[in-house]
PDB file of C-alpha atoms in Angstrom:
ATOM      1  CA  GLU A   1    -141.578-122.691-198.206  1.00  0.00           C
ATOM      2  CA  ASP A   2    -142.742-122.761-194.800  1.00  0.00           C
ATOM      3  CA  GLN A   3    -144.962-125.779-193.966  1.00  0.00           C
ATOM      4  CA  VAL A   4    -146.948-126.709-191.103  1.00  0.00           C
ATOM      5  CA  THR A   5    -148.888-130.006-190.600  1.00  0.00           C
ATOM      6  CA  GLN A   6    -151.094-130.927-187.748  1.00  0.00           C
ATOM      7  CA  SER A   7    -152.224-134.441-186.708  1.00  0.00           C
ATOM      8  CA  PRO A   8    -154.405-136.023-186.176  1.00  0.00           C
ATOM      9  CA  GLU A   9    -157.167-134.057-187.947  1.00  0.00           C
ATOM     10  CA  ALA A  10    -159.663-134.922-185.180  1.00  0.00           C
ATOM     11  CA  LEU A  11    -159.579-136.668-182.029  1.00  0.00           C
ATOM     12  CA  ARG A  12    -162.365-137.943-179.641  1.00  0.00           C
ATOM     13  CA  LEU A  13    -161.603-138.394-176.060  1.00  0.00           C
ATOM     14  CA  GLN A  14    -163.435-139.186-172.991  1.00  0.00           C
ATOM     15  CA  GLU A  15    -163.273-136.859-170.006  1.00  0.00           C
ATOM     16  CA  GLY A  16    -160.060-137.388-168.117  1.00  0.00           C
ATOM     17  CA  GLU A  17    -158.120-139.078-170.933  1.00  0.00           C
ATOM     18  CA  SER A  18    -154.876-137.525-171.583  1.00  0.00           C
ATOM     19  CA  SER A  19    -153.612-137.034-174.961  1.00  0.00           C
ATOM     20  CA  SER A  20    -151.155-135.144-177.235  1.00  0.00           C
ATOM     21  CA  LEU A  21    -151.869-133.180-180.586  1.00  0.00           C
ATOM     22  CA  ASN A  22    -148.901-132.947-182.922  1.00  0.00           C
ATOM     23  CA  CYS A  23    -147.441-129.938-185.163  1.00  0.00           C
ATOM     24  CA  SER A  24    -144.595-130.671-187.445  1.00  0.00           C
ATOM     25  CA  TYR A  25    -143.134-127.645-189.401  1.00  0.00           C
ATOM     26  CA  THR A  26    -140.522-126.533-191.823  1.00  0.00           C
ATOM     27  CA  VAL A  27    -139.428-123.154-191.738  1.00  0.00           C
ATOM     28  CA  SER A  28    -136.100-121.334-192.521  1.00  0.00           C
ATOM     29  CA  GLY A  29    -134.906-120.040-189.258  1.00  0.00           C
ATOM     30  CA  LEU A  30    -137.962-120.159-186.697  1.00  0.00           C
ATOM     31  CA  ARG A  31    -138.927-116.899-184.885  1.00  0.00           C
ATOM     32  CA  GLY A  32    -141.850-118.362-182.985  1.00  0.00           C
ATOM     33  CA  LEU A  33    -144.457-121.077-182.892  1.00  0.00           C
ATOM     34  CA  PHE A  34    -147.686-120.328-181.818  1.00  0.00           C
ATOM     35  CA  TRP A  35    -150.765-122.480-180.479  1.00  0.00           C
ATOM     36  CA  TYR A  36    -154.439-121.103-180.722  1.00  0.00           C
ATOM     37  CA  ARG A  37    -157.529-122.289-179.930  1.00  0.00           C
ATOM     38  CA  GLN A  38    -160.759-121.833-181.965  1.00  0.00           C
ATOM     39  CA  ASP A  39    -164.461-122.201-180.882  1.00  0.00           C
ATOM     40  CA  PRO A  40    -167.135-122.565-183.531  1.00  0.00           C
ATOM     41  CA  GLY A  41    -168.108-119.115-184.997  1.00  0.00           C
ATOM     42  CA  LYS A  42    -165.312-117.383-183.186  1.00  0.00           C
ATOM     43  CA  GLY A  43    -161.709-116.254-184.089  1.00  0.00           C
ATOM     44  CA  PRO A  44    -158.643-117.924-182.940  1.00  0.00           C
ATOM     45  CA  GLU A  45    -157.577-117.107-179.168  1.00  0.00           C
ATOM     46  CA  PHE A  46    -153.944-117.253-178.419  1.00  0.00           C
ATOM     47  CA  LEU A  47    -152.542-119.980-176.109  1.00  0.00           C
ATOM     48  CA  PHE A  48    -148.868-120.028-176.090  1.00  0.00           C
ATOM     49  CA  THR A  49    -145.585-118.840-177.961  1.00  0.00           C
ATOM     50  CA  LEU A  50    -142.716-121.120-178.194  1.00  0.00           C
ATOM     51  CA  TYR A  51    -139.199-119.714-179.208  1.00  0.00           C
ATOM     52  CA  SER A  52    -136.588-122.477-179.167  1.00  0.00           C
ATOM     53  CA  ALA A  53    -136.228-126.032-178.968  1.00  0.00           C
ATOM     54  CA  GLY A  54    -136.666-127.534-175.457  1.00  0.00           C
ATOM     55  CA  GLU A  55    -138.930-124.869-174.496  1.00  0.00           C
ATOM     56  CA  GLU A  56    -142.132-125.809-172.639  1.00  0.00           C
ATOM     57  CA  LYS A  57    -145.027-123.412-171.503  1.00  0.00           C
ATOM     58  CA  GLU A  58    -148.172-124.362-169.366  1.00  0.00           C
ATOM     59  CA  LYS A  59    -151.801-123.229-168.909  1.00  0.00           C
ATOM     60  CA  GLU A  60    -154.173-125.114-166.742  1.00  0.00           C
ATOM     61  CA  ARG A  61    -154.546-128.482-168.450  1.00  0.00           C
ATOM     62  CA  LEU A  62    -152.582-127.618-171.393  1.00  0.00           C
ATOM     63  CA  LYS A  63    -148.647-127.981-171.970  1.00  0.00           C
ATOM     64  CA  ALA A  64    -147.107-127.031-175.062  1.00  0.00           C
ATOM     65  CA  THR A  65    -143.391-128.264-175.965  1.00  0.00           C
ATOM     66  CA  LEU A  66    -140.857-127.572-178.986  1.00  0.00           C
ATOM     67  CA  THR A  67    -138.429-129.406-180.671  1.00  0.00           C
ATOM     68  CA  LYS A  68    -136.492-128.486-183.902  1.00  0.00           C
ATOM     69  CA  LYS A  69    -138.943-130.205-186.256  1.00  0.00           C
ATOM     70  CA  GLU A  70    -142.353-130.429-184.150  1.00  0.00           C
ATOM     71  CA  SER A  71    -144.295-129.239-181.181  1.00  0.00           C
ATOM     72  CA  PHE A  72    -146.737-131.095-179.069  1.00  0.00           C
ATOM     73  CA  LEU A  73    -149.757-129.845-177.239  1.00  0.00           C
ATOM     74  CA  HIS A  74    -150.301-132.244-174.290  1.00  0.00           C
ATOM     75  CA  ILE A  75    -153.678-132.137-172.821  1.00  0.00           C
ATOM     76  CA  THR A  76    -153.892-133.680-169.304  1.00  0.00           C
ATOM     77  CA  ALA A  77    -157.260-134.869-167.782  1.00  0.00           C
ATOM     78  CA  PRO A  78    -159.289-132.926-170.239  1.00  0.00           C
ATOM     79  CA  LYS A  79    -162.871-131.680-169.669  1.00  0.00           C
ATOM     80  CA  PRO A  80    -165.684-131.121-172.114  1.00  0.00           C
ATOM     81  CA  GLU A  81    -165.007-127.534-172.130  1.00  0.00           C
ATOM     82  CA  ASP A  82    -161.524-128.096-173.686  1.00  0.00           C
ATOM     83  CA  SER A  83    -163.445-129.291-176.923  1.00  0.00           C
ATOM     84  CA  ALA A  84    -162.388-126.900-179.627  1.00  0.00           C
ATOM     85  CA  THR A  85    -159.993-126.912-182.491  1.00  0.00           C
ATOM     86  CA  TYR A  86    -156.597-126.218-181.936  1.00  0.00           C
ATOM     87  CA  LEU A  87    -154.448-124.512-184.513  1.00  0.00           C
ATOM     88  CA  CYS A  88    -150.565-124.245-184.655  1.00  0.00           C
ATOM     89  CA  ALA A  89    -148.592-121.427-186.682  1.00  0.00           C
ATOM     90  CA  VAL A  90    -145.002-120.511-187.259  1.00  0.00           C
ATOM     91  CA  GLN A  91    -143.416-117.468-187.761  1.00  0.00           C
ATOM     92  CA  GLU A  92    -140.152-117.140-189.803  1.00  0.00           C
ATOM     93  CA  GLY A  93    -137.107-115.076-188.596  1.00  0.00           C
ATOM     94  CA  GLY A  94    -137.561-111.525-189.910  1.00  0.00           C
ATOM     95  CA  ALA A  95    -141.139-111.915-191.005  1.00  0.00           C
ATOM     96  CA  GLN A  96    -144.358-110.741-189.404  1.00  0.00           C
ATOM     97  CA  LYS A  97    -146.383-113.285-191.090  1.00  0.00           C
ATOM     98  CA  LEU A  98    -147.854-116.443-189.662  1.00  0.00           C
ATOM     99  CA  VAL A  99    -148.176-119.984-191.601  1.00  0.00           C
ATOM    100  CA  PHE A 100    -151.042-121.825-190.037  1.00  0.00           C
ATOM    101  CA  GLY A 101    -151.621-125.578-190.040  1.00  0.00           C
ATOM    102  CA  GLN A 102    -155.055-126.960-190.684  1.00  0.00           C
ATOM    103  CA  GLY A 103    -155.898-127.758-187.061  1.00  0.00           C
ATOM    104  CA  THR A 104    -157.158-130.544-184.875  1.00  0.00           C
ATOM    105  CA  ARG A 105    -160.589-130.927-184.057  1.00  0.00           C
ATOM    106  CA  LEU A 106    -160.756-132.149-180.332  1.00  0.00           C
ATOM    107  CA  THR A 107    -163.930-133.303-178.820  1.00  0.00           C
ATOM    108  CA  ILE A 108    -164.080-134.317-175.168  1.00  0.00           C
ATOM    109  CA  ASN A 109    -166.997-136.603-174.313  1.00  0.00           C
ATOM    110  CA  PRO A 110    -168.473-136.456-170.704  1.00  0.00           C
TER     111      PRO A 110
ATOM    112  CA  ASP B   1    -160.206-109.500-175.265  1.00  0.00           C
ATOM    113  CA  ALA B   2    -158.202-107.620-177.700  1.00  0.00           C
ATOM    114  CA  GLY B   3    -160.204-104.747-179.028  1.00  0.00           C
ATOM    115  CA  ILE B   4    -161.194-105.850-182.686  1.00  0.00           C
ATOM    116  CA  THR B   5    -164.432-105.269-184.375  1.00  0.00           C
ATOM    117  CA  GLN B   6    -165.205-106.723-187.740  1.00  0.00           C
ATOM    118  CA  SER B   7    -168.128-105.689-190.070  1.00  0.00           C
ATOM    119  CA  PRO B   8    -170.311-106.973-190.985  1.00  0.00           C
ATOM    120  CA  ARG B   9    -170.359-110.282-189.233  1.00  0.00           C
ATOM    121  CA  HIS B  10    -172.365-111.844-192.196  1.00  0.00           C
ATOM    122  CA  LYS B  11    -172.981-111.060-195.796  1.00  0.00           C
ATOM    123  CA  VAL B  12    -174.476-112.337-198.786  1.00  0.00           C
ATOM    124  CA  THR B  13    -174.126-110.914-202.145  1.00  0.00           C
ATOM    125  CA  GLU B  14    -174.061-111.927-205.818  1.00  0.00           C
ATOM    126  CA  THR B  15    -171.207-112.721-208.092  1.00  0.00           C
ATOM    127  CA  GLY B  16    -169.562-109.509-209.760  1.00  0.00           C
ATOM    128  CA  THR B  17    -170.468-107.326-207.009  1.00  0.00           C
ATOM    129  CA  PRO B  18    -168.007-105.207-205.072  1.00  0.00           C
ATOM    130  CA  VAL B  19    -167.792-106.129-201.352  1.00  0.00           C
ATOM    131  CA  THR B  20    -165.794-104.472-198.372  1.00  0.00           C
ATOM    132  CA  LEU B  21    -165.196-105.775-195.346  1.00  0.00           C
ATOM    133  CA  ARG B  22    -163.917-103.604-192.192  1.00  0.00           C
ATOM    134  CA  CYS B  23    -161.668-104.211-189.410  1.00  0.00           C
ATOM    135  CA  HIS B  24    -161.578-101.729-186.695  1.00  0.00           C
ATOM    136  CA  GLN B  25    -159.007-102.013-183.797  1.00  0.00           C
ATOM    137  CA  THR B  26    -158.785 -99.848-180.325  1.00  0.00           C
ATOM    138  CA  GLU B  27    -155.353-101.155-179.439  1.00  0.00           C
ATOM    139  CA  ASN B  28    -153.373 -98.651-181.470  1.00  0.00           C
ATOM    140  CA  HIS B  29    -151.301-101.896-182.881  1.00  0.00           C
ATOM    141  CA  ARG B  30    -148.926-101.187-185.582  1.00  0.00           C
ATOM    142  CA  TYR B  31    -149.749-104.374-187.797  1.00  0.00           C
ATOM    143  CA  MET B  32    -153.071-105.624-188.834  1.00  0.00           C
ATOM    144  CA  TYR B  33    -153.766-108.693-191.173  1.00  0.00           C
ATOM    145  CA  TRP B  34    -156.511-110.271-193.316  1.00  0.00           C
ATOM    146  CA  TYR B  35    -156.987-113.875-193.514  1.00  0.00           C
ATOM    147  CA  ARG B  36    -159.526-116.403-195.025  1.00  0.00           C
ATOM    148  CA  GLN B  37    -160.278-119.603-193.501  1.00  0.00           C
ATOM    149  CA  ASP B  38    -161.641-122.499-195.601  1.00  0.00           C
ATOM    150  CA  PRO B  39    -162.163-126.130-194.960  1.00  0.00           C
ATOM    151  CA  GLY B  40    -159.090-128.079-195.958  1.00  0.00           C
ATOM    152  CA  HIS B  41    -156.952-125.105-196.177  1.00  0.00           C
ATOM    153  CA  GLY B  42    -156.894-123.578-192.855  1.00  0.00           C
ATOM    154  CA  LEU B  43    -156.086-119.966-192.298  1.00  0.00           C
ATOM    155  CA  ARG B  44    -154.383-118.188-195.076  1.00  0.00           C
ATOM    156  CA  LEU B  45    -153.043-114.693-195.204  1.00  0.00           C
ATOM    157  CA  ILE B  46    -154.525-112.272-197.807  1.00  0.00           C
ATOM    158  CA  HIS B  47    -152.813-109.146-197.239  1.00  0.00           C
ATOM    159  CA  TYR B  48    -151.264-107.235-194.224  1.00  0.00           C
ATOM    160  CA  SER B  49    -150.429-103.823-193.050  1.00  0.00           C
ATOM    161  CA  TYR B  50    -147.409-102.627-191.234  1.00  0.00           C
ATOM    162  CA  GLY B  51    -148.475 -99.103-190.906  1.00  0.00           C
ATOM    163  CA  VAL B  52    -150.767 -96.249-192.167  1.00  0.00           C
ATOM    164  CA  LYS B  53    -150.854 -96.453-195.969  1.00  0.00           C
ATOM    165  CA  ASP B  54    -148.270 -99.385-195.834  1.00  0.00           C
ATOM    166  CA  THR B  55    -149.452-102.970-197.156  1.00  0.00           C
ATOM    167  CA  ASP B  56    -148.038-105.966-198.501  1.00  0.00           C
ATOM    168  CA  LYS B  57    -149.514-109.009-200.313  1.00  0.00           C
ATOM    169  CA  GLY B  58    -150.047-112.201-198.561  1.00  0.00           C
ATOM    170  CA  GLU B  59    -150.275-115.974-199.710  1.00  0.00           C
ATOM    171  CA  VAL B  60    -153.770-115.646-201.470  1.00  0.00           C
ATOM    172  CA  SER B  61    -153.915-111.945-202.611  1.00  0.00           C
ATOM    173  CA  ASP B  62    -155.325-112.264-206.201  1.00  0.00           C
ATOM    174  CA  GLY B  63    -158.732-110.662-206.417  1.00  0.00           C
ATOM    175  CA  TYR B  64    -158.291-108.671-203.098  1.00  0.00           C
ATOM    176  CA  SER B  65    -157.190-105.070-202.347  1.00  0.00           C
ATOM    177  CA  VAL B  66    -156.716-103.381-199.011  1.00  0.00           C
ATOM    178  CA  SER B  67    -156.613 -99.876-197.750  1.00  0.00           C
ATOM    179  CA  ARG B  68    -155.354 -98.266-194.315  1.00  0.00           C
ATOM    180  CA  SER B  69    -156.002 -94.686-194.092  1.00  0.00           C
ATOM    181  CA  LYS B  70    -156.005 -94.648-190.345  1.00  0.00           C
ATOM    182  CA  THR B  71    -154.168 -96.988-187.694  1.00  0.00           C
ATOM    183  CA  GLU B  72    -157.382 -98.318-186.488  1.00  0.00           C
ATOM    184  CA  ASP B  73    -159.146 -99.355-189.565  1.00  0.00           C
ATOM    185  CA  PHE B  74    -158.010-101.779-192.198  1.00  0.00           C
ATOM    186  CA  LEU B  75    -160.378-102.513-195.147  1.00  0.00           C
ATOM    187  CA  LEU B  76    -160.440-105.380-197.312  1.00  0.00           C
ATOM    188  CA  THR B  77    -162.278-105.095-200.887  1.00  0.00           C
ATOM    189  CA  LEU B  78    -163.259-107.552-203.284  1.00  0.00           C
ATOM    190  CA  GLU B  79    -163.614-105.714-206.395  1.00  0.00           C
ATOM    191  CA  SER B  80    -165.798-108.080-208.194  1.00  0.00           C
ATOM    192  CA  ALA B  81    -166.823-111.023-206.051  1.00  0.00           C
ATOM    193  CA  THR B  82    -166.571-114.510-207.313  1.00  0.00           C
ATOM    194  CA  SER B  83    -167.886-117.883-205.850  1.00  0.00           C
ATOM    195  CA  SER B  84    -164.331-118.884-205.035  1.00  0.00           C
ATOM    196  CA  GLN B  85    -164.396-115.892-202.499  1.00  0.00           C
ATOM    197  CA  THR B  86    -166.999-117.492-200.216  1.00  0.00           C
ATOM    198  CA  SER B  87    -165.308-117.894-197.001  1.00  0.00           C
ATOM    199  CA  VAL B  88    -164.831-116.632-193.542  1.00  0.00           C
ATOM    200  CA  TYR B  89    -162.760-113.677-193.306  1.00  0.00           C
ATOM    201  CA  PHE B  90    -160.582-112.852-190.040  1.00  0.00           C
ATOM    202  CA  CYS B  91    -158.807-109.664-189.150  1.00  0.00           C
ATOM    203  CA  ALA B  92    -155.784-109.971-186.889  1.00  0.00           C
ATOM    204  CA  ILE B  93    -153.579-107.274-185.223  1.00  0.00           C
ATOM    205  CA  SER B  94    -150.103-107.423-183.677  1.00  0.00           C
ATOM    206  CA  ASP B  95    -147.563-105.124-182.351  1.00  0.00           C
ATOM    207  CA  TYR B  96    -144.031-105.118-183.116  1.00  0.00           C
ATOM    208  CA  ASP B  97    -142.366-106.797-180.144  1.00  0.00           C
ATOM    209  CA  ARG B  98    -141.925-110.539-180.867  1.00  0.00           C
ATOM    210  CA  ASP B  99    -143.355-111.455-177.616  1.00  0.00           C
ATOM    211  CA  GLN B 100    -146.878-109.974-178.702  1.00  0.00           C
ATOM    212  CA  PRO B 101    -148.793-112.567-180.825  1.00  0.00           C
ATOM    213  CA  GLN B 102    -151.533-111.914-183.319  1.00  0.00           C
ATOM    214  CA  HIS B 103    -154.818-111.489-181.785  1.00  0.00           C
ATOM    215  CA  PHE B 104    -158.056-112.123-183.905  1.00  0.00           C
ATOM    216  CA  GLY B 105    -161.529-110.648-184.350  1.00  0.00           C
ATOM    217  CA  ASP B 106    -164.504-113.042-184.565  1.00  0.00           C
ATOM    218  CA  GLY B 107    -164.684-113.099-188.379  1.00  0.00           C
ATOM    219  CA  THR B 108    -167.105-112.115-191.094  1.00  0.00           C
ATOM    220  CA  ARG B 109    -168.923-115.037-193.019  1.00  0.00           C
ATOM    221  CA  LEU B 110    -169.195-114.035-196.756  1.00  0.00           C
ATOM    222  CA  SER B 111    -171.389-115.892-199.114  1.00  0.00           C
ATOM    223  CA  ILE B 112    -171.215-115.046-202.615  1.00  0.00           C
ATOM    224  CA  LEU B 113    -173.999-116.673-204.706  1.00  0.00           C
TER     225      LEU B 113
END
């Protein structure tokens, strides 16, 4: 059974204080690993897809990396507008379905 | 933004009543999904559709049924709502190409008293 575990559950940072969020996964044949951002009262917003170990993708202050067992979302010099819940999901090869982790609630204080 | 509209956005109803939630897309995507999101459980797949009249069960399908009579509409029905179905429901869409991720609507907050 596919499993996704995100840590920490919540993270509070000062503006400009860089950190990383972790997503550990167990899947039979990874088709893709997805990162989403979710703001309160909104649906998840797509950020990145990673397909194979060693792959990296960047968008503004965010950088996602992938190994065979986990993915990291690095946030560099965050701003208050980066505050959100970040969700990780995996897709097994041959399937359309996503399995989500429970998310990391990130708060950036000015 | 992906053209996904969920209706209603909020609903309060009583135990035992039927409830139907609607998801409408303007992207002509093949796949549509229904998820529920609960504290401590994250997003869990209820049902999904891979074409008109083609649907399959997800992780938490008991107590729910779906229908897709047109490409653009995917309905989720709670035949007899229970308090355990109080949740936020999200619809998502995707196309077949693996480079196309799922895109989500803004959800329906359903309270069953």
